[in-house]
Short mmCIF file of C-alpha atoms and ligand atoms in Angstrom, two decimals:
data_model
loop_
_atom_site.label_atom_id
_atom_site.label_comp_id
_atom_site.label_asym_id
_atom_site.label_seq_id
_atom_site.Cartn_x
_atom_site.Cartn_y
_atom_site.Cartn_z
CA UNK A 1 -48.51 0.09 -8.32
CA UNK A 2 -51.23 3.07 -7.92
CA UNK A 3 -48.98 6.20 -8.05
CA UNK A 4 -49.81 9.28 -5.84
CA UNK A 5 -51.85 12.02 -7.98
CA UNK A 6 -49.12 14.54 -9.02
CA UNK A 7 -46.19 12.06 -9.42
CA UNK A 8 -44.69 12.61 -12.72
CA UNK A 9 -42.41 9.69 -14.72
CA UNK A 10 -39.13 9.94 -16.50
CA UNK A 11 -38.53 13.57 -15.56
CA UNK A 12 -35.08 14.77 -16.54
CA UNK A 13 -32.86 15.71 -13.66
CA UNK A 14 -30.47 18.21 -15.51
CA UNK A 15 -33.49 20.52 -15.58
CA UNK A 16 -33.45 20.90 -11.57
CA UNK A 17 -29.67 21.06 -11.01
CA UNK A 18 -27.65 24.18 -11.25
CA UNK A 19 -25.05 21.90 -13.17
CA UNK A 20 -27.58 21.00 -15.81
CA UNK A 21 -26.28 17.58 -15.55
CA UNK A 22 -28.24 14.29 -14.70
CA UNK A 23 -30.04 11.66 -16.16
CA UNK A 24 -33.87 11.03 -15.70
CA UNK A 25 -35.82 10.31 -12.49
CA UNK A 26 -38.43 7.57 -12.77
CA UNK A 27 -40.69 9.18 -10.71
CA UNK A 28 -40.74 12.73 -9.80
CA UNK A 29 -42.96 14.76 -7.45
CA UNK A 30 -43.03 18.46 -6.32
CA UNK A 31 -44.40 18.87 -2.79
CA UNK A 32 -46.05 22.23 -2.51
CA UNK A 33 -46.95 21.92 1.26
CA UNK A 34 -45.03 20.00 4.53
CA UNK A 35 -48.48 17.76 4.05
CA UNK A 36 -47.68 16.84 0.46
CA UNK A 37 -44.05 16.21 1.73
CA UNK A 38 -44.61 13.87 4.07
CA UNK A 39 -47.46 12.12 2.03
CA UNK A 40 -44.95 11.56 -0.90
CA UNK A 41 -42.23 9.92 1.68
CA UNK A 42 -45.14 7.75 3.04
CA UNK A 43 -46.01 6.82 -0.62
CA UNK A 44 -42.59 5.86 -1.18
CA UNK A 45 -41.86 3.71 1.64
CA UNK A 46 -45.38 1.88 0.99
CA UNK A 47 -44.47 1.37 -2.65
CA UNK A 48 -40.74 0.35 -1.29
CA UNK A 49 -39.30 2.75 -3.45
CA UNK A 50 -36.28 4.77 -2.59
CA UNK A 51 -36.59 8.40 -2.46
CA UNK A 52 -34.31 11.55 -2.43
CA UNK A 53 -35.52 15.43 -1.24
CA UNK A 54 -34.38 17.64 -3.69
CA UNK A 55 -33.88 21.54 -2.72
CA UNK A 56 -32.44 23.75 -5.45
CA UNK A 57 -30.01 21.20 -6.74
CA UNK A 58 -27.22 23.63 -6.37
CA UNK A 59 -25.00 21.32 -4.46
CA UNK A 60 -25.31 18.04 -6.54
CA UNK A 61 -23.89 15.90 -9.33
CA UNK A 62 -26.57 13.87 -10.48
CA UNK A 63 -25.68 10.48 -12.26
CA UNK A 64 -26.07 10.23 -16.25
CA UNK A 65 -28.19 7.04 -15.72
CA UNK A 66 -30.61 9.22 -13.52
CA UNK A 67 -32.44 7.94 -10.29
CA UNK A 68 -34.59 4.72 -10.34
CA UNK A 69 -36.78 5.96 -7.42
CA UNK A 70 -38.97 8.90 -6.50
CA UNK A 71 -37.37 12.52 -6.40
CA UNK A 72 -39.42 14.72 -4.03
CA UNK A 73 -38.77 18.54 -5.03
CA UNK A 74 -39.17 20.75 -1.85
CA UNK A 75 -41.57 23.87 -3.37
CA UNK A 76 -43.31 24.82 -0.23
CA UNK A 77 -41.73 28.38 0.35
CA UNK A 78 -43.84 30.33 3.00
CA UNK A 79 -41.62 33.10 5.02
CA UNK A 80 -42.72 35.10 7.73
CA UNK A 81 -40.86 37.74 10.06
CA UNK A 82 -41.91 38.04 13.27
CA UNK A 83 -40.72 40.53 16.13
CA UNK A 84 -40.47 38.27 19.15
CA UNK A 85 -38.02 40.28 21.27
CA UNK A 86 -36.66 43.82 21.12
CA UNK A 87 -33.30 42.96 20.15
CA UNK A 88 -33.83 39.51 18.45
CA UNK A 89 -35.92 38.99 15.57
CA UNK A 90 -37.24 35.79 14.02
CA UNK A 91 -37.64 34.60 10.65
CA UNK A 92 -39.52 31.47 10.01
CA UNK A 93 -39.06 29.85 6.64
CA UNK A 94 -40.52 26.56 4.87
CA UNK A 95 -37.76 24.33 3.36
CA UNK A 96 -38.22 25.25 -0.13
CA UNK A 97 -38.15 28.67 0.09
CA UNK A 98 -35.11 30.58 -1.66
CA UNK A 99 -32.09 31.33 0.62
CA UNK A 100 -31.52 34.36 -1.76
CA UNK A 101 -35.26 35.69 -0.89
CA UNK A 102 -34.61 35.27 2.84
CA UNK A 103 -31.46 37.45 2.29
CA UNK A 104 -33.98 40.09 0.74
CA UNK A 105 -36.57 39.77 3.52
CA UNK A 106 -34.09 40.19 6.32
CA UNK A 107 -32.75 43.24 4.65
CA UNK A 108 -36.27 44.54 4.02
CA UNK A 109 -37.05 44.38 7.44
CA UNK A 110 -33.75 45.89 8.59
CA UNK A 111 -32.39 42.71 9.82
CA UNK A 112 -28.72 41.88 10.10
CA UNK A 113 -26.71 38.24 9.75
CA UNK A 114 -27.78 36.95 6.84
CA UNK A 115 -25.77 39.35 4.52
CA UNK A 116 -22.98 36.79 3.50
CA UNK A 117 -25.62 34.32 2.09
CA UNK A 118 -26.03 36.67 -0.77
CA UNK A 119 -25.53 35.20 -4.01
CA UNK A 120 -25.88 31.62 -2.62
CA UNK A 121 -28.11 29.60 -4.69
CA UNK A 122 -30.78 27.02 -3.47
CA UNK A 123 -33.13 26.62 -0.74
CA UNK A 124 -33.26 27.13 2.78
CA UNK A 125 -33.72 23.10 3.37
CA UNK A 126 -30.37 22.76 1.48
CA UNK A 127 -28.53 25.44 3.25
CA UNK A 128 -29.30 24.10 6.61
CA UNK A 129 -28.90 20.26 5.46
CA UNK A 130 -25.26 21.39 4.62
CA UNK A 131 -24.43 24.18 7.03
CA UNK A 132 -23.83 26.46 4.15
CA UNK A 133 -20.92 28.69 4.68
CA UNK A 134 -19.22 31.75 3.02
CA UNK A 135 -16.72 34.44 4.12
CA UNK A 136 -16.32 32.97 7.72
CA UNK A 137 -20.03 32.79 8.30
CA UNK A 138 -22.38 29.90 8.20
CA UNK A 139 -26.12 29.04 8.94
CA UNK A 140 -25.08 27.66 12.37
CA UNK A 141 -24.58 31.45 13.22
CA UNK A 142 -28.22 32.10 12.56
CA UNK A 143 -30.18 28.89 13.04
CA UNK A 144 -32.38 28.81 16.10
CA UNK A 145 -34.53 25.58 15.50
CA UNK A 146 -35.59 23.19 12.92
CA UNK A 147 -38.59 21.30 12.28
CA UNK A 148 -38.34 17.88 10.72
CA UNK A 149 -40.17 14.83 9.80
CA UNK A 150 -38.47 12.01 11.54
CA UNK A 151 -38.92 8.99 8.59
CA UNK A 152 -37.63 6.27 11.18
CA UNK A 153 -40.64 7.35 13.64
CA UNK A 154 -42.85 8.95 11.26
CA UNK A 155 -43.23 11.95 13.69
CA UNK A 156 -42.67 15.69 13.26
CA UNK A 157 -40.10 16.88 15.66
CA UNK A 158 -38.07 20.19 16.58
CA UNK A 159 -34.14 20.18 16.78
CA UNK A 160 -32.81 22.84 18.53
CA UNK A 161 -29.70 24.46 16.90
CA UNK A 162 -27.17 22.80 19.64
CA UNK A 163 -28.29 19.31 18.68
CA UNK A 164 -27.96 19.89 15.05
CA UNK A 165 -24.36 19.17 15.14
CA UNK A 166 -23.22 22.29 13.14
CA UNK A 167 -19.44 21.94 12.06
CA UNK A 168 -17.70 23.07 8.68
CA UNK A 169 -20.29 22.09 6.27
CA UNK A 170 -21.45 19.39 8.75
CA UNK A 171 -24.86 18.81 10.19
CA UNK A 172 -26.87 15.77 11.72
CA UNK A 173 -28.86 16.14 8.76
CA UNK A 174 -26.19 14.89 6.56
CA UNK A 175 -25.40 11.92 8.67
CA UNK A 176 -29.03 10.85 9.43
CA UNK A 177 -31.08 10.74 6.33
CA UNK A 178 -34.18 10.08 8.09
CA UNK A 179 -34.29 13.80 9.18
CA UNK A 180 -36.27 15.86 6.51
CA UNK A 181 -36.16 19.62 7.18
CA UNK A 182 -39.90 20.88 6.98
CA UNK A 183 -39.21 24.50 8.06
CA UNK A 184 -36.79 26.35 10.37
CA UNK A 185 -36.40 29.48 12.62
CA UNK A 186 -33.66 32.09 12.25
CA UNK A 187 -32.62 34.31 14.75
CA UNK A 188 -31.35 37.87 13.21
CA UNK A 189 -30.54 40.97 14.91
CA UNK A 190 -31.85 44.72 14.08
CA UNK A 191 -29.40 46.51 11.79
CA UNK A 192 -28.98 49.59 9.91
CA UNK A 193 -30.62 49.39 6.41
CA UNK A 194 -27.61 51.29 4.53
CA UNK A 195 -25.09 48.80 6.02
CA UNK A 196 -26.99 45.89 5.26
CA UNK A 197 -27.55 46.78 1.83
CA UNK A 198 -23.62 47.77 1.58
CA UNK A 199 -22.52 44.30 2.66
CA UNK A 200 -25.05 42.54 0.32
CA UNK A 201 -23.46 44.37 -2.61
CA UNK A 202 -20.00 43.68 -1.28
CA UNK A 203 -20.59 40.21 -1.32
CA UNK A 204 -22.56 40.03 -4.68
CA UNK A 205 -19.44 41.86 -6.25
CA UNK A 206 -17.11 39.62 -4.79
CA UNK A 207 -18.89 36.60 -6.09
CA UNK A 208 -19.27 38.22 -9.59
CA UNK A 209 -15.74 38.90 -9.70
CA UNK A 210 -14.21 35.92 -8.34
CA UNK A 211 -16.72 32.96 -9.12
CA UNK A 212 -17.14 31.75 -12.82
CA UNK A 213 -21.43 32.60 -12.60
CA UNK A 214 -21.81 32.46 -16.37
CA UNK A 215 -21.64 28.79 -16.74
CA UNK A 216 -23.62 26.29 -14.80
CA UNK A 217 -21.77 24.80 -11.94
CA UNK A 218 -22.53 23.52 -8.39
CA UNK A 219 -20.18 25.93 -6.55
CA UNK A 220 -16.96 24.70 -5.11
CA UNK A 221 -16.36 21.14 -5.64
CA UNK A 222 -14.17 20.43 -2.39
CA UNK A 223 -14.10 21.36 0.82
CA UNK A 224 -11.19 23.43 2.03
CA UNK A 225 -8.73 21.77 3.97
CA UNK A 226 -7.81 22.88 7.07
CA UNK A 227 -5.72 26.38 6.90
CA UNK A 228 -5.49 25.78 3.17
CA UNK A 229 -7.69 26.86 0.31
CA UNK A 230 -8.69 24.03 -1.90
CA UNK A 231 -8.72 26.12 -4.89
CA UNK A 232 -5.16 27.43 -4.26
CA UNK A 233 -3.84 23.84 -4.30
CA UNK A 234 -5.69 23.06 -7.71
CA UNK A 235 -4.38 25.94 -9.30
CA UNK A 236 -0.71 25.29 -8.06
CA UNK A 237 -1.07 22.06 -9.70
CA UNK A 238 -1.54 23.78 -12.97
CA UNK A 239 -5.07 22.34 -13.59
CA UNK A 240 -7.31 25.49 -14.58
CA UNK A 241 -8.46 25.11 -17.91
CA UNK A 242 -8.12 21.53 -18.01
CA UNK A 243 -11.21 19.42 -19.73
CA UNK A 244 -12.98 16.57 -19.95
CA UNK A 245 -16.01 16.50 -22.50
CA UNK A 246 -18.04 19.24 -21.79
CA UNK A 247 -16.73 20.04 -18.53
CA UNK A 248 -13.67 22.30 -17.60
CA UNK A 249 -11.93 23.11 -14.20
CA UNK A 250 -12.70 26.77 -14.32
CA UNK A 251 -9.86 29.31 -15.51
CA UNK A 252 -11.44 31.81 -12.82
CA UNK A 253 -11.50 29.87 -9.69
CA UNK A 254 -10.09 26.50 -9.75
CA UNK A 255 -12.39 24.79 -7.06
CA UNK A 256 -15.27 25.22 -9.61
CA UNK A 257 -15.99 22.95 -12.31
CA UNK A 258 -18.13 24.37 -15.16
CA UNK A 259 -20.54 22.88 -17.43
CA UNK A 260 -19.13 24.58 -20.82
CA UNK A 261 -21.52 22.60 -23.35
CA UNK A 262 -23.50 19.71 -22.60
CA UNK A 263 -21.23 18.11 -19.90
CA UNK A 264 -22.00 14.65 -18.40
CA UNK A 265 -21.55 13.38 -14.91
CA UNK A 266 -18.79 11.23 -16.11
CA UNK A 267 -16.84 14.32 -17.39
CA UNK A 268 -17.20 16.04 -14.27
CA UNK A 269 -16.04 12.85 -12.43
CA UNK A 270 -13.01 12.57 -14.51
CA UNK A 271 -11.79 16.07 -13.57
CA UNK A 272 -12.46 15.05 -9.98
CA UNK A 273 -10.54 12.42 -9.92
CA UNK A 274 -7.75 14.01 -11.60
CA UNK A 275 -7.91 16.95 -9.46
CA UNK A 276 -7.58 14.23 -6.25
CA UNK A 277 -4.78 12.64 -7.98
CA UNK A 278 -2.67 15.53 -8.64
CA UNK A 279 -3.43 17.46 -5.27
CA UNK A 280 -2.26 14.12 -3.59
CA UNK A 281 0.93 14.00 -5.61
CA UNK A 282 1.85 17.35 -5.13
CA UNK A 283 0.76 18.31 -1.53
CA UNK A 284 0.06 14.82 -0.02
CA UNK A 285 -3.35 16.18 0.66
CA UNK A 286 -6.60 14.35 0.14
CA UNK A 287 -9.35 16.61 -1.00
CA UNK A 288 -12.80 15.61 0.13
CA UNK A 289 -16.01 16.67 -1.91
CA UNK A 290 -18.29 19.31 -1.03
CA UNK A 291 -20.46 18.50 -3.64
CA UNK A 292 -22.89 15.37 -3.24
CA UNK A 293 -23.29 12.72 -5.65
CA UNK A 294 -26.92 11.73 -6.19
CA UNK A 295 -26.52 8.24 -8.14
CA UNK A 296 -29.09 5.94 -9.35
C1 FAD B 301 -22.53 29.55 -7.93
C2 FAD B 301 -22.72 28.97 -6.58
C3 FAD B 301 -22.13 29.33 -5.57
C4 FAD B 301 -22.31 28.62 -4.42
N1 FAD B 301 -21.69 28.97 -3.12
C5 FAD B 301 -21.79 28.49 -2.07
C6 FAD B 301 -21.02 29.27 -0.76
O1 FAD B 301 -20.65 30.29 -0.98
N2 FAD B 301 -21.00 28.52 0.22
C7 FAD B 301 -21.92 26.96 0.53
O2 FAD B 301 -21.69 26.52 1.51
N3 FAD B 301 -22.20 26.77 -0.73
C8 FAD B 301 -22.21 26.92 -1.87
N4 FAD B 301 -22.83 26.68 -2.85
C9 FAD B 301 -23.32 25.30 -2.99
C10 FAD B 301 -25.06 25.33 -2.67
O3 FAD B 301 -25.43 26.32 -3.30
C11 FAD B 301 -25.39 25.17 -1.41
O4 FAD B 301 -24.67 23.97 -0.65
C12 FAD B 301 -26.95 25.18 -1.25
O5 FAD B 301 -27.19 25.36 0.21
C13 FAD B 301 -27.55 23.79 -1.54
O6 FAD B 301 -29.21 23.89 -1.58
P1 FAD B 301 -29.80 23.34 -2.30
O7 FAD B 301 -31.27 23.52 -1.93
O8 FAD B 301 -29.63 23.52 -3.89
O9 FAD B 301 -29.90 21.34 -1.93
P2 FAD B 301 -29.69 20.71 -3.04
O10 FAD B 301 -28.48 20.52 -3.79
O11 FAD B 301 -30.77 20.16 -3.72
O12 FAD B 301 -29.40 19.43 -2.02
C14 FAD B 301 -28.23 19.36 -1.18
C15 FAD B 301 -28.46 18.31 -0.07
O13 FAD B 301 -29.38 18.76 0.93
C16 FAD B 301 -30.35 17.66 0.85
N5 FAD B 301 -31.68 18.49 1.17
C17 FAD B 301 -32.19 19.45 0.65
N6 FAD B 301 -33.51 20.00 0.80
C18 FAD B 301 -33.44 18.82 2.11
C19 FAD B 301 -34.55 18.76 3.29
N7 FAD B 301 -35.80 19.49 3.16
N8 FAD B 301 -34.86 17.96 4.08
C20 FAD B 301 -33.42 16.97 4.15
N9 FAD B 301 -32.48 17.08 3.29
C21 FAD B 301 -32.57 17.96 2.24
C22 FAD B 301 -30.24 16.77 -0.21
O14 FAD B 301 -31.00 15.82 -0.10
C23 FAD B 301 -29.18 16.81 -0.58
O15 FAD B 301 -28.37 16.01 0.05
C24 FAD B 301 -22.83 27.21 -4.12
C25 FAD B 301 -23.27 26.43 -5.35
C26 FAD B 301 -23.35 27.87 -6.55
C27 FAD B 301 -23.74 26.87 -7.90
#
């Protein structure tokens, strides 16, 4: 098989996830433009290789066995700010842009609406794909439209926000893997520099105080069941500090599993199974994973 120029072989995925866990990708490609991303997808299709679109790797548990296909990492990261209307401002961002850079760009332009996202790692594409949420806000509040490559039709399309089916950590993109996000348009409002700055600081301080940021993790492992905090249920089961291999249920926030030292995916999985079993036994609640599994 003739490989697309730029494709690398046997790349350790643990270097591309915030958990620092994961085996090797058989093939790995860093797309620096939309055209390169589409080219890599077409290559995978013609070579009959499965492919996986990787953003910042901050919501993933990658198998210890790695991935027997092509991982395409989104590196395109152009962002621009337009003054479209007097009271609504538009930010256009390519999928590989860091969400944190967007928060900074908005603040620099005195735009409000994204402060809550300060401190969330990952890319804009990952954030839209997951409808990332925090402090009662989510991407659904700011996304105007999303440009995608529809693999099933080999066509670039524009999806308006109302057709993205945004729900609590749910979107059309999670359900339809043929929709690959290329860029998106966010709609923000003019705000006051000082207030925006204070809000950002408030959210960053909260994370610093309450989240185990000193260890690699993938953020919260489980979604919150309706009206309850998954972290509280786990804590009430007395599971904080439980370990498996190099992984531990965080002492600081029970909905985080941290990689203390060389944890493997199987260690994290055994803690996930323990949590699900104990929470079901004690509260009759079935926790559902927020993190996504990325298996061979
Ligand atoms: C310390 C920490 C704190 C966190 N806090 C929060 C929080 O407050 N709220 C929250 O919701 N999440 C939080 N997260 C989880 C995570 O940061 C988000 O889910 C993030 O948006 C994932 O983006 P990513 O680029 O890393 O995506 P990845 O983890 O790389 O991928 C996630 C999914 O998106 C898909 N994807 C990525 N890019 C594209 C694309 N271009 N087209 C189609 N599919 C794509 C991938 O295939 C995968 O299925 C946190 C994580 C950490 C480590």
